[in-house]
Amino acid sequence: MFGDMMGMMGKLKETQQKVEETKKRLDTVSLEESSADGLVKVTITANREVKQIQIDDSLLEDKEQLEDFLILTLNKAIAKATQVNEAELAAVAKEGMPNIPGMDSLFK
């Protein structure tokens, strides 16, 4: 019984380390999102850190339009990064979880 428990604890610790390594790796994964017409481009990491924003000069004359473009494009970029982040971390967590009946549905 205790051997199983110790093995499970070791597996959980190993999984925790893999999750941390995955988080660091996701800092290096860049995603790009653009507005529908390409006037605003955002580069973001899979850990949802904005790295670059490019704005077409034509938007600089209309503050309200620029704000709208930024909000829409940033939200799309964050959603895309969140999807990648959650998929990667779920894969690592599922791989390292002990086989407990009923728990497999948590990581789909």
Coordinates of N, CA, C and O in Angstrom, one line a residue:
M1 N 0.8 -1.2 0.0 CA 0.0 0.0 0.0 C 0.9 1.3 0.0 O 0.7 2.2 -0.8
F2 N 1.8 1.3 0.9 CA 2.7 2.5 1.0 C 3.6 2.6 -0.2 O 3.9 3.7 -0.7
G3 N 4.0 1.5 -0.8 CA 4.8 1.5 -2.0 C 4.0 2.1 -3.1 O 4.6 2.9 -3.9
D4 N 2.8 1.8 -3.3 CA 1.9 2.4 -4.3 C 1.8 3.9 -4.1 O 1.8 4.7 -5.0
M5 N 1.6 4.3 -2.8 CA 1.4 5.7 -2.5 C 2.7 6.4 -2.8 O 2.7 7.5 -3.3
M6 N 3.9 5.9 -2.4 CA 5.1 6.5 -2.7 C 5.4 6.6 -4.2 O 5.9 7.7 -4.7
G7 N 5.0 5.6 -4.9 CA 5.2 5.6 -6.4 C 4.3 6.7 -7.0 O 4.7 7.4 -7.9
M8 N 3.1 6.8 -6.5 CA 2.1 7.8 -7.0 C 2.7 9.3 -6.7 O 2.6 10.1 -7.5
M9 N 3.2 9.4 -5.5 CA 3.7 10.7 -5.1 C 4.9 11.1 -6.0 O 5.1 12.2 -6.4
G10 N 5.8 10.1 -6.2 CA 6.9 10.4 -7.1 C 6.4 10.7 -8.5 O 7.0 11.6 -9.2
K11 N 5.4 10.1 -9.0 CA 4.8 10.4 -10.3 C 4.2 11.8 -10.4 O 4.4 12.5 -11.3
L12 N 3.6 12.1 -9.3 CA 3.0 13.5 -9.2 C 4.1 14.6 -9.2 O 3.9 15.6 -9.9
K13 N 5.1 14.3 -8.5 CA 6.2 15.3 -8.4 C 6.9 15.4 -9.8 O 7.2 16.5 -10.3
E14 N 7.0 14.3 -10.5 CA 7.6 14.3 -11.9 C 6.7 15.0 -12.8 O 7.2 15.8 -13.6
T15 N 5.4 14.8 -12.7 CA 4.4 15.6 -13.5 C 4.5 17.1 -13.2 O 4.5 17.9 -14.2
Q16 N 4.6 17.4 -12.0 CA 4.7 18.8 -11.6 C 5.9 19.5 -12.3 O 5.9 20.6 -12.8
Q17 N 7.0 18.8 -12.3 CA 8.3 19.3 -12.9 C 8.0 19.4 -14.4 O 8.5 20.4 -15.0
K18 N 7.4 18.4 -15.1 CA 7.1 18.5 -16.5 C 6.2 19.7 -16.8 O 6.3 20.3 -17.8
V19 N 5.2 20.0 -15.9 CA 4.3 21.1 -16.1 C 5.1 22.4 -16.1 O 4.9 23.3 -17.0
E20 N 6.0 22.5 -15.1 CA 6.8 23.7 -15.0 C 7.7 23.9 -16.3 O 7.9 25.0 -16.8
E21 N 8.3 22.8 -16.8 CA 9.1 22.8 -18.0 C 8.3 23.2 -19.2 O 8.7 24.0 -20.0
T22 N 7.1 22.7 -19.2 CA 6.1 23.1 -20.3 C 5.8 24.6 -20.3 O 5.8 25.2 -21.3
K23 N 5.6 25.1 -19.1 CA 5.3 26.5 -19.0 C 6.4 27.4 -19.5 O 6.2 28.4 -20.2
K24 N 7.6 27.0 -19.2 CA 8.8 27.7 -19.7 C 8.9 27.6 -21.2 O 9.2 28.6 -21.9
R25 N 8.6 26.4 -21.7 CA 8.7 26.2 -23.2 C 7.6 27.1 -23.9 O 7.9 27.6 -24.9
L26 N 6.5 27.2 -23.2 CA 5.4 28.0 -23.9 C 5.7 29.5 -24.0 O 5.2 30.2 -24.8
D27 N 6.7 29.9 -23.2 CA 7.2 31.3 -23.3 C 7.9 31.5 -24.6 O 8.0 32.7 -25.1
T28 N 8.4 30.4 -25.2 CA 9.1 30.6 -26.5 C 8.2 30.3 -27.7 O 8.6 30.5 -28.9
V29 N 6.9 30.0 -27.5 CA 6.0 29.7 -28.6 C 5.3 31.0 -28.9 O 4.5 31.6 -28.1
S30 N 5.5 31.5 -30.1 CA 4.9 32.8 -30.5 C 3.7 32.5 -31.4 O 3.7 31.7 -32.3
L31 N 2.6 33.3 -31.2 CA 1.4 33.2 -32.0 C 1.1 34.6 -32.6 O 1.4 35.6 -31.9
E32 N 0.7 34.7 -33.8 CA 0.3 36.0 -34.4 C -1.1 36.0 -34.7 O -1.7 35.0 -35.2
E33 N -1.7 37.1 -34.4 CA -3.1 37.3 -34.8 C -3.3 38.7 -35.4 O -2.6 39.6 -35.0
S34 N -4.1 38.8 -36.4 CA -4.3 40.0 -37.2 C -5.8 40.4 -37.2 O -6.7 39.5 -37.1
S35 N -6.1 41.7 -37.3 CA -7.5 42.1 -37.5 C -7.9 41.6 -38.9 O -7.1 41.2 -39.7
A36 N -9.2 41.6 -39.1 CA -9.7 41.0 -40.4 C -9.1 41.6 -41.6 O -8.8 40.9 -42.6
D37 N -8.8 42.9 -41.6 CA -8.2 43.6 -42.7 C -6.7 43.7 -42.6 O -6.1 44.3 -43.5
G38 N -6.1 43.2 -41.6 CA -4.7 43.2 -41.5 C -4.1 44.5 -41.0 O -2.8 44.7 -41.0
L39 N -4.9 45.4 -40.5 CA -4.4 46.7 -40.1 C -3.7 46.7 -38.7 O -2.9 47.6 -38.4
V40 N -4.1 45.7 -37.9 CA -3.5 45.5 -36.6 C -3.0 44.1 -36.5 O -3.7 43.2 -36.8
K41 N -1.7 43.9 -36.1 CA -1.2 42.6 -35.9 C -0.6 42.5 -34.5 O 0.1 43.4 -34.0
V42 N -0.9 41.4 -33.8 CA -0.4 41.2 -32.4 C 0.4 39.9 -32.4 O 0.0 38.9 -32.9
T43 N 1.6 40.0 -31.8 CA 2.3 38.7 -31.5 C 2.3 38.5 -30.0 O 2.6 39.4 -29.2
I44 N 2.0 37.3 -29.6 CA 1.8 36.9 -28.2 C 2.4 35.5 -28.0 O 2.4 34.7 -28.9
T45 N 2.9 35.3 -26.8 CA 3.4 34.0 -26.4 C 2.2 33.1 -26.0 O 1.1 33.6 -25.7
A46 N 2.4 31.8 -26.0 CA 1.4 30.8 -25.6 C 1.1 31.0 -24.1 O 0.1 30.5 -23.6
N47 N 2.0 31.7 -23.4 CA 1.7 32.1 -22.0 C 1.0 33.4 -21.8 O 1.0 34.0 -20.8
R48 N 0.5 33.9 -22.9 CA -0.3 35.1 -23.0 C 0.4 36.4 -22.7 O -0.1 37.3 -22.0
E49 N 1.7 36.5 -23.1 CA 2.5 37.7 -22.9 C 2.6 38.4 -24.3 O 3.1 37.8 -25.2
V50 N 2.1 39.6 -24.4 CA 2.1 40.3 -25.7 C 3.6 40.7 -25.9 O 4.2 41.3 -25.1
K51 N 4.1 40.4 -27.1 CA 5.4 40.7 -27.5 C 5.6 41.8 -28.5 O 6.5 42.6 -28.5
Q52 N 4.5 42.0 -29.3 CA 4.6 43.0 -30.3 C 3.2 43.4 -30.8 O 2.3 42.5 -30.9
I53 N 3.0 44.7 -31.1 CA 1.8 45.2 -31.7 C 2.2 46.0 -32.9 O 3.0 46.9 -32.8
Q54 N 1.7 45.7 -34.1 CA 1.9 46.5 -35.3 C 0.6 47.2 -35.7 O -0.4 46.5 -35.8
I55 N 0.7 48.5 -35.9 CA -0.5 49.2 -36.3 C -0.3 50.0 -37.6 O 0.7 50.7 -37.8
D56 N -1.2 49.8 -38.5 CA -1.1 50.5 -39.8 C -1.3 52.0 -39.6 O -2.1 52.4 -38.8
D57 N -0.5 52.8 -40.3 CA -0.6 54.2 -40.1 C -2.0 54.8 -40.3 O -2.3 55.8 -39.7
S58 N -2.8 54.2 -41.2 CA -4.1 54.7 -41.5 C -5.0 54.7 -40.2 O -5.9 55.5 -40.2
L59 N -4.7 53.9 -39.2 CA -5.5 53.9 -38.0 C -5.1 55.0 -37.0 O -5.9 55.2 -36.1
L60 N -4.0 55.6 -37.2 CA -3.5 56.6 -36.3 C -4.3 57.9 -36.3 O -4.3 58.7 -35.3
E61 N -5.2 58.1 -37.3 CA -6.0 59.3 -37.4 C -7.3 59.1 -36.6 O -8.0 60.1 -36.4
D62 N -7.7 57.9 -36.3 CA -9.0 57.7 -35.6 C -8.8 56.9 -34.4 O -8.7 55.7 -34.4
K63 N -8.7 57.6 -33.3 CA -8.4 57.0 -32.0 C -9.4 55.9 -31.6 O -9.1 54.8 -31.2
E64 N -10.7 56.2 -31.8 CA -11.8 55.3 -31.4 C -11.7 54.0 -32.2 O -11.8 52.9 -31.7
Q65 N -11.4 54.1 -33.5 CA -11.3 52.9 -34.4 C -10.1 52.1 -34.0 O -10.2 50.9 -33.9
L66 N -9.0 52.8 -33.7 CA -7.8 52.1 -33.3 C -8.0 51.3 -32.0 O -7.6 50.1 -31.9
E67 N -8.7 51.9 -31.0 CA -9.0 51.2 -29.8 C -9.8 50.0 -30.0 O -9.6 48.9 -29.5
D68 N -10.8 50.1 -30.9 CA -11.7 49.0 -31.2 C -10.9 47.8 -31.9 O -11.0 46.7 -31.5
F69 N -10.0 48.2 -32.8 CA -9.2 47.2 -33.5 C -8.2 46.5 -32.5 O -8.1 45.3 -32.5
L70 N -7.7 47.3 -31.6 CA -6.7 46.7 -30.6 C -7.5 45.7 -29.7 O -7.0 44.6 -29.4
I71 N -8.7 46.1 -29.2 CA -9.4 45.3 -28.3 C -9.8 44.0 -29.0 O -9.6 42.9 -28.4
L72 N -10.3 44.0 -30.2 CA -10.7 42.8 -30.9 C -9.5 41.9 -31.2 O -9.6 40.7 -31.0
T73 N -8.5 42.5 -31.7 CA -7.3 41.7 -32.1 C -6.6 41.1 -30.9 O -6.2 39.9 -30.9
L74 N -6.5 41.9 -29.8 CA -5.8 41.4 -28.6 C -6.7 40.2 -28.0 O -6.1 39.2 -27.6
N75 N -8.0 40.4 -28.0 CA -8.8 39.3 -27.4 C -8.7 38.1 -28.2 O -8.7 37.0 -27.7
K76 N -8.7 38.2 -29.6 CA -8.5 37.0 -30.4 C -7.1 36.3 -30.1 O -7.0 35.1 -30.1
A77 N -6.1 37.1 -30.0 CA -4.8 36.6 -29.7 C -4.7 35.9 -28.4 O -4.1 34.8 -28.2
I78 N -5.3 36.5 -27.4 CA -5.3 35.9 -26.0 C -6.1 34.6 -26.0 O -5.7 33.6 -25.4
A79 N -7.2 34.6 -26.8 CA -8.0 33.3 -26.8 C -7.2 32.2 -27.5 O -7.2 31.1 -27.1
K80 N -6.5 32.6 -28.6 CA -5.7 31.6 -29.3 C -4.5 31.1 -28.4 O -4.3 29.9 -28.3
A81 N -3.9 32.0 -27.7 CA -2.8 31.6 -26.8 C -3.3 30.7 -25.6 O -2.7 29.8 -25.2
T82 N -4.5 31.0 -25.1 CA -5.1 30.3 -24.0 C -5.4 28.8 -24.5 O -5.1 27.9 -23.8
Q83 N -5.9 28.7 -25.7 CA -6.2 27.4 -26.3 C -4.9 26.5 -26.3 O -4.9 25.4 -25.9
V84 N -3.8 27.1 -26.9 CA -2.6 26.4 -27.0 C -2.0 26.0 -25.6 O -1.6 24.9 -25.3
N85 N -2.1 27.0 -24.7 CA -1.6 26.8 -23.3 C -2.3 25.7 -22.6 O -1.7 24.8 -22.1
E86 N -3.6 25.7 -22.7 CA -4.4 24.7 -22.0 C -4.2 23.4 -22.6 O -4.2 22.4 -21.8
A87 N -4.2 23.3 -23.9 CA -4.0 22.0 -24.5 C -2.6 21.4 -24.2 O -2.5 20.2 -23.9
E88 N -1.6 22.2 -24.2 CA -0.2 21.7 -23.8 C -0.2 21.2 -22.4 O 0.4 20.2 -22.1
L89 N -0.7 22.0 -21.5 CA -0.6 21.7 -20.0 C -1.5 20.5 -19.7 O -1.1 19.7 -18.9
A90 N -2.7 20.4 -20.4 CA -3.5 19.3 -20.1 C -2.9 18.0 -20.6 O -3.0 16.9 -19.9
A91 N -2.2 18.0 -21.7 CA -1.5 16.8 -22.2 C -0.4 16.4 -21.2 O -0.3 15.2 -21.0
V92 N 0.3 17.3 -20.7 CA 1.4 16.9 -19.7 C 0.7 16.4 -18.5 O 1.2 15.4 -17.9
A93 N -0.3 17.0 -18.0 CA -1.0 16.6 -16.7 C -1.6 15.2 -16.9 O -1.5 14.4 -16.0
K94 N -2.2 15.0 -18.0 CA -2.9 13.7 -18.3 C -1.8 12.6 -18.4 O -2.1 11.5 -17.8
E95 N -0.7 12.9 -19.0 CA 0.4 11.9 -19.1 C 0.9 11.5 -17.8 O 1.2 10.3 -17.6
G96 N 0.9 12.4 -16.8 CA 1.5 12.1 -15.5 C 0.6 11.7 -14.4 O 1.0 11.4 -13.3
M97 N -0.7 11.7 -14.7 CA -1.7 11.4 -13.7 C -1.7 9.8 -13.5 O -1.7 9.1 -14.4
P98 N -1.8 9.4 -12.2 CA -2.0 8.0 -12.0 C -3.4 7.6 -12.5 O -4.3 8.4 -12.7
N99 N -3.5 6.3 -12.8 CA -4.7 5.8 -13.4 C -5.8 5.6 -12.3 O -5.9 4.6 -11.7
I100 N -6.6 6.7 -12.1 CA -7.6 6.7 -11.0 C -9.0 6.7 -11.8 O -9.2 7.6 -12.6
P101 N -9.8 5.7 -11.6 CA -11.1 5.6 -12.3 C -11.9 6.9 -12.2 O -12.0 7.4 -11.1
G102 N -12.4 7.4 -13.3 CA -13.2 8.6 -13.3 C -12.4 9.9 -13.5 O -13.0 10.9 -13.8
M103 N -11.1 9.8 -13.3 CA -10.3 11.1 -13.4 C -9.9 11.4 -14.8 O -9.6 12.5 -15.1
D104 N -10.0 10.4 -15.7 CA -9.5 10.6 -17.1 C -10.4 11.6 -17.8 O -9.9 12.3 -18.7
S105 N -11.6 11.8 -17.4 CA -12.5 12.8 -18.1 C -12.2 14.2 -17.7 O -12.6 15.1 -18.4
L106 N -11.4 14.5 -16.7 CA -11.0 15.8 -16.3 C -10.0 16.4 -17.3 O -9.9 17.7 -17.4
F107 N -9.3 15.7 -18.0 CA -8.2 16.2 -18.9 C -8.5 16.0 -20.4 O -7.6 15.8 -21.2
K108 N -9.7 16.0 -20.8 CA -10.0 15.8 -22.2 C -10.2 17.1 -22.9 O -10.5 18.1 -22.3

